[in-house]
Coordinates of C-alpha atoms in Angstrom, one line a residue:
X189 CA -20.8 -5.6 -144.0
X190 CA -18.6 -2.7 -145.6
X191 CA -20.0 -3.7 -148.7
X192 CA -23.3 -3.2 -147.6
X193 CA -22.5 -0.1 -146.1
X194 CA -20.4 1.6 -149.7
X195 CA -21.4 0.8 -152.9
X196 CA -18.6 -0.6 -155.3
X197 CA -19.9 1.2 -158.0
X198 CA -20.4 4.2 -155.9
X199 CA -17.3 4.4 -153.6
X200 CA -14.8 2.0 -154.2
X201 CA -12.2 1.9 -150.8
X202 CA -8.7 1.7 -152.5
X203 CA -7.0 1.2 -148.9
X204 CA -9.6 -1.6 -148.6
X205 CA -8.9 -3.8 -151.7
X206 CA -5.1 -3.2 -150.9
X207 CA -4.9 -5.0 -147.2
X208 CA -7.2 -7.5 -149.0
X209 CA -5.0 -8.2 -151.8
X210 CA -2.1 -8.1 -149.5
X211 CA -3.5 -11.1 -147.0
X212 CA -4.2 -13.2 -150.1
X213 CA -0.9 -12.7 -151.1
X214 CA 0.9 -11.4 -147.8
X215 CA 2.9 -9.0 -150.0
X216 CA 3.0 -5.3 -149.2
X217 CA 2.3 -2.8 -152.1
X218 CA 5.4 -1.0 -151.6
X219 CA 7.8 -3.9 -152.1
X220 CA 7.4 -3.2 -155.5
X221 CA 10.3 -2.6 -158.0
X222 CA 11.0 1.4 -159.0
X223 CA 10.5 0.8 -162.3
X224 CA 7.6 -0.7 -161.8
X225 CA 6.2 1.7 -159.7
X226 CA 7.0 4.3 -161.8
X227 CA 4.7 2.6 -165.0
X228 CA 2.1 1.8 -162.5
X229 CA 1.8 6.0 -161.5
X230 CA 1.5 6.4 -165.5
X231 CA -0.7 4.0 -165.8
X232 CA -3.6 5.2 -163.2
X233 CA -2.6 8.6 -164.7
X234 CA -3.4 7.7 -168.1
X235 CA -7.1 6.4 -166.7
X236 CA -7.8 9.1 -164.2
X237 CA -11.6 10.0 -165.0
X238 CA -11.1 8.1 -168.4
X239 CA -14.1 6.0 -169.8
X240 CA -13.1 2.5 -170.9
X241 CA -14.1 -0.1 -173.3
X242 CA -13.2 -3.5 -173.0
X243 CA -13.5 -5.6 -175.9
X244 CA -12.9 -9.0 -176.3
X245 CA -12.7 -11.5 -179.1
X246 CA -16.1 -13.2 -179.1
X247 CA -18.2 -13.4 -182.5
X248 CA -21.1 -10.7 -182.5
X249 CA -23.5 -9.5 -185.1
X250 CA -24.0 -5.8 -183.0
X251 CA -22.1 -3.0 -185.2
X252 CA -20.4 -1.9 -181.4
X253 CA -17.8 -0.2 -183.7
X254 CA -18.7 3.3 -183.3
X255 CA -19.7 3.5 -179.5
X256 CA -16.5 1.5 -179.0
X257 CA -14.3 4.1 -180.5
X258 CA -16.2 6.6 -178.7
X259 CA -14.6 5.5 -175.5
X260 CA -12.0 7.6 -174.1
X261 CA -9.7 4.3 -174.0
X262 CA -10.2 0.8 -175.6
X263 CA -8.9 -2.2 -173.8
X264 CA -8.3 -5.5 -175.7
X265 CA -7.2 -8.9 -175.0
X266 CA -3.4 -10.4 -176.2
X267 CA -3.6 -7.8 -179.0
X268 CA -0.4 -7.5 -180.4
X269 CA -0.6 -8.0 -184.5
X270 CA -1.7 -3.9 -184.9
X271 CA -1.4 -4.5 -188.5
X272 CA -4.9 -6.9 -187.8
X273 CA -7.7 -5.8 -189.7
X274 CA -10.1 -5.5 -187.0
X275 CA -14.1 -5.4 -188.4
X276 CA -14.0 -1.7 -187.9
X277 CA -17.9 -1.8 -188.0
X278 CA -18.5 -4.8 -184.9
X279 CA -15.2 -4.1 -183.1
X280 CA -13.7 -0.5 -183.6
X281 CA -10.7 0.4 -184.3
X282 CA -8.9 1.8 -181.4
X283 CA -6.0 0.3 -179.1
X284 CA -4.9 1.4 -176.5
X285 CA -3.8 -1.0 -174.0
X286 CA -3.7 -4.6 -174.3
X287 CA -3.5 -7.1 -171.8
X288 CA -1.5 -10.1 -172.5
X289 CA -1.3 -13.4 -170.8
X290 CA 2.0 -15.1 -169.8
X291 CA 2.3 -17.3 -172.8
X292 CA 2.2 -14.0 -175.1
X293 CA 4.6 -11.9 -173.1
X294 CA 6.8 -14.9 -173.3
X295 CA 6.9 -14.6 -176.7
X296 CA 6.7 -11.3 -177.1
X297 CA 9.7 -10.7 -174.7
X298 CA 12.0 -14.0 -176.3
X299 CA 11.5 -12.1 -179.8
X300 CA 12.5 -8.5 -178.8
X301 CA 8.9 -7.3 -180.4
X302 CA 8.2 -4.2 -180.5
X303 CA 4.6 -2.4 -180.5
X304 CA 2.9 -0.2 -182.5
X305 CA 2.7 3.7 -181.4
X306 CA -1.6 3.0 -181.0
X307 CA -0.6 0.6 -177.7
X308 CA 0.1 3.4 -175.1
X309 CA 0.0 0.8 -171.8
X310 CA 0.2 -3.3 -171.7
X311 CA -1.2 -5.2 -168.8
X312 CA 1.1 -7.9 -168.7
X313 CA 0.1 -11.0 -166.5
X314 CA 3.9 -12.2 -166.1
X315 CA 6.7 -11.8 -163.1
X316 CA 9.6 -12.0 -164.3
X317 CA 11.2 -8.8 -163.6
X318 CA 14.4 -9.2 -165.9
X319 CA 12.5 -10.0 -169.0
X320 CA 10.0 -7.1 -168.4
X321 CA 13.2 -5.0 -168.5
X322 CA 14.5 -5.8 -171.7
X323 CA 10.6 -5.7 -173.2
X324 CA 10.3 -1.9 -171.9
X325 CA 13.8 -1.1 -173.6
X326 CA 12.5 -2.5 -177.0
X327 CA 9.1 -0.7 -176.2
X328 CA 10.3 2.5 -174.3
X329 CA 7.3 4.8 -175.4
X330 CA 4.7 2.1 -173.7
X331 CA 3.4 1.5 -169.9
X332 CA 3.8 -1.8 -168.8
X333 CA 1.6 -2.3 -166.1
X334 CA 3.0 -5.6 -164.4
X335 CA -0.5 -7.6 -163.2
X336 CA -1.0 -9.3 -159.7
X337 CA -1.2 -12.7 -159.7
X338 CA -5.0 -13.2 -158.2
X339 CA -5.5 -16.9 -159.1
X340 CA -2.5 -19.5 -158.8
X341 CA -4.0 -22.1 -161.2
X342 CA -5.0 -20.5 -164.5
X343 CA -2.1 -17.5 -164.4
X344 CA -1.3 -18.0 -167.6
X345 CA -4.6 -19.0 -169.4
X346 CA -6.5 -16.1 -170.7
X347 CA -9.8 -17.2 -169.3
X348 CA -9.4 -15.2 -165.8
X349 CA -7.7 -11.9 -168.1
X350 CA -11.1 -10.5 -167.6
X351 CA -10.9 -10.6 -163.7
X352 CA -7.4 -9.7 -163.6
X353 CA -8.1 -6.7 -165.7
X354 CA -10.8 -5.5 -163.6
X355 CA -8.8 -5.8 -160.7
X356 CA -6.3 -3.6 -162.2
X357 CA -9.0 -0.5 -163.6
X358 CA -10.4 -0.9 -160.3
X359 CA -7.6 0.2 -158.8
X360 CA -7.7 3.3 -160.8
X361 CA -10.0 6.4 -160.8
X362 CA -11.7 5.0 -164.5
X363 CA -14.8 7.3 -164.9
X364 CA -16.7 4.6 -166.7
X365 CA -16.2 0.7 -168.0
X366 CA -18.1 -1.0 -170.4
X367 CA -17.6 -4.5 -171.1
X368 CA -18.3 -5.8 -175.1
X369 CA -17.6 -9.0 -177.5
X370 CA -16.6 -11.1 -174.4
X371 CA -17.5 -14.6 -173.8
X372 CA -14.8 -16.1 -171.3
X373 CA -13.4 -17.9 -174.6
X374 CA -16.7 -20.3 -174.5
X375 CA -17.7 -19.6 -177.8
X376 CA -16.1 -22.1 -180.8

């Protein structure tokens, strides 16, 4: 009925998707570490009224490229080798937050890695707290946004990293998001 009543597009109810998020998880949103906190007030800083692309790593033949890079922000998906040569035509060029599964962060966190200056925030679908920590000392110039946990069976997949992700933006004043290149990992 509230649906019906507010558009999501129109006039998304913050207070709203936080009482439901808590009674699927029956956490409160203030339980949260301070450090964590902190990153997450940067992080819906840095998107405040920001336009956001979204690419993912599906083949395409579109030359997306330029209206990619056109986007305020551009969001990919367990992007951590910066030094990739991205087709700068179909994909763009710009990075500025990736969002990394478990498995990644894992690895990312065991090896001390550190990220290029073009990252500014990383979505990280992980919990533990400790290695976070140690990742955020290695990478102190970066945002890490700590992800909730909205589906128990495939946390650590990438396939729900588009869901997740959402979640997350939609929690934030984003002035626009556009979605490109993604295929829920169907394609070969």
């Amino acid at each position: 009925d509230y649906l019906d009543e507010s558009f999501l597009n129109y006039n998304f109810d913050k207070k709203l998707f936080h009482r439901y998020m808590s009674s699927l998880h029956k956490i409160k949103y203030d339980d949260l570490n301070s450090n964590l906190k902190d990153n997450e007030k940067k992080f819906f800083n840095l998107l405040k009224n920001k336009s956001i692309a979204i690419v993912g790593a599906a083949p395409t033949e579109n030359n997306d490229g330029l209206e990619i890079d056109s986007f305020d922000l551009v969001l990919r998906f367990n992007h951590i080798d910066l030094s990739d040569n991205l087709n700068i035509p179909k994909k763009g060029s710009k990075t500025d937050i990736t969002y990394l599964n478990g498995l990644i962060a894992n690895n990312l966190f065991d090896k001390n890695t550190s990220l290029s200056n073009q990252v500014k925030a990383v979505g990280i679908k992980f919990n533990n707290i400790n290695k976070i920590k140690k990742f955020q000392e290695v990478n102190s110039n970066l945002i890490i946004k700590s992800t909730n946990n909205y589906n128990f069976f495939s946390f650590y997949s990438s396939l729900n990293l588009l869901p997740i992700t959402l979640f997350d933006l939609l929690e934030t004043d984003v002035k626009k998001i556009k979605i490109f290149h993604l295929d829920l990992y169907l394609s070969k």
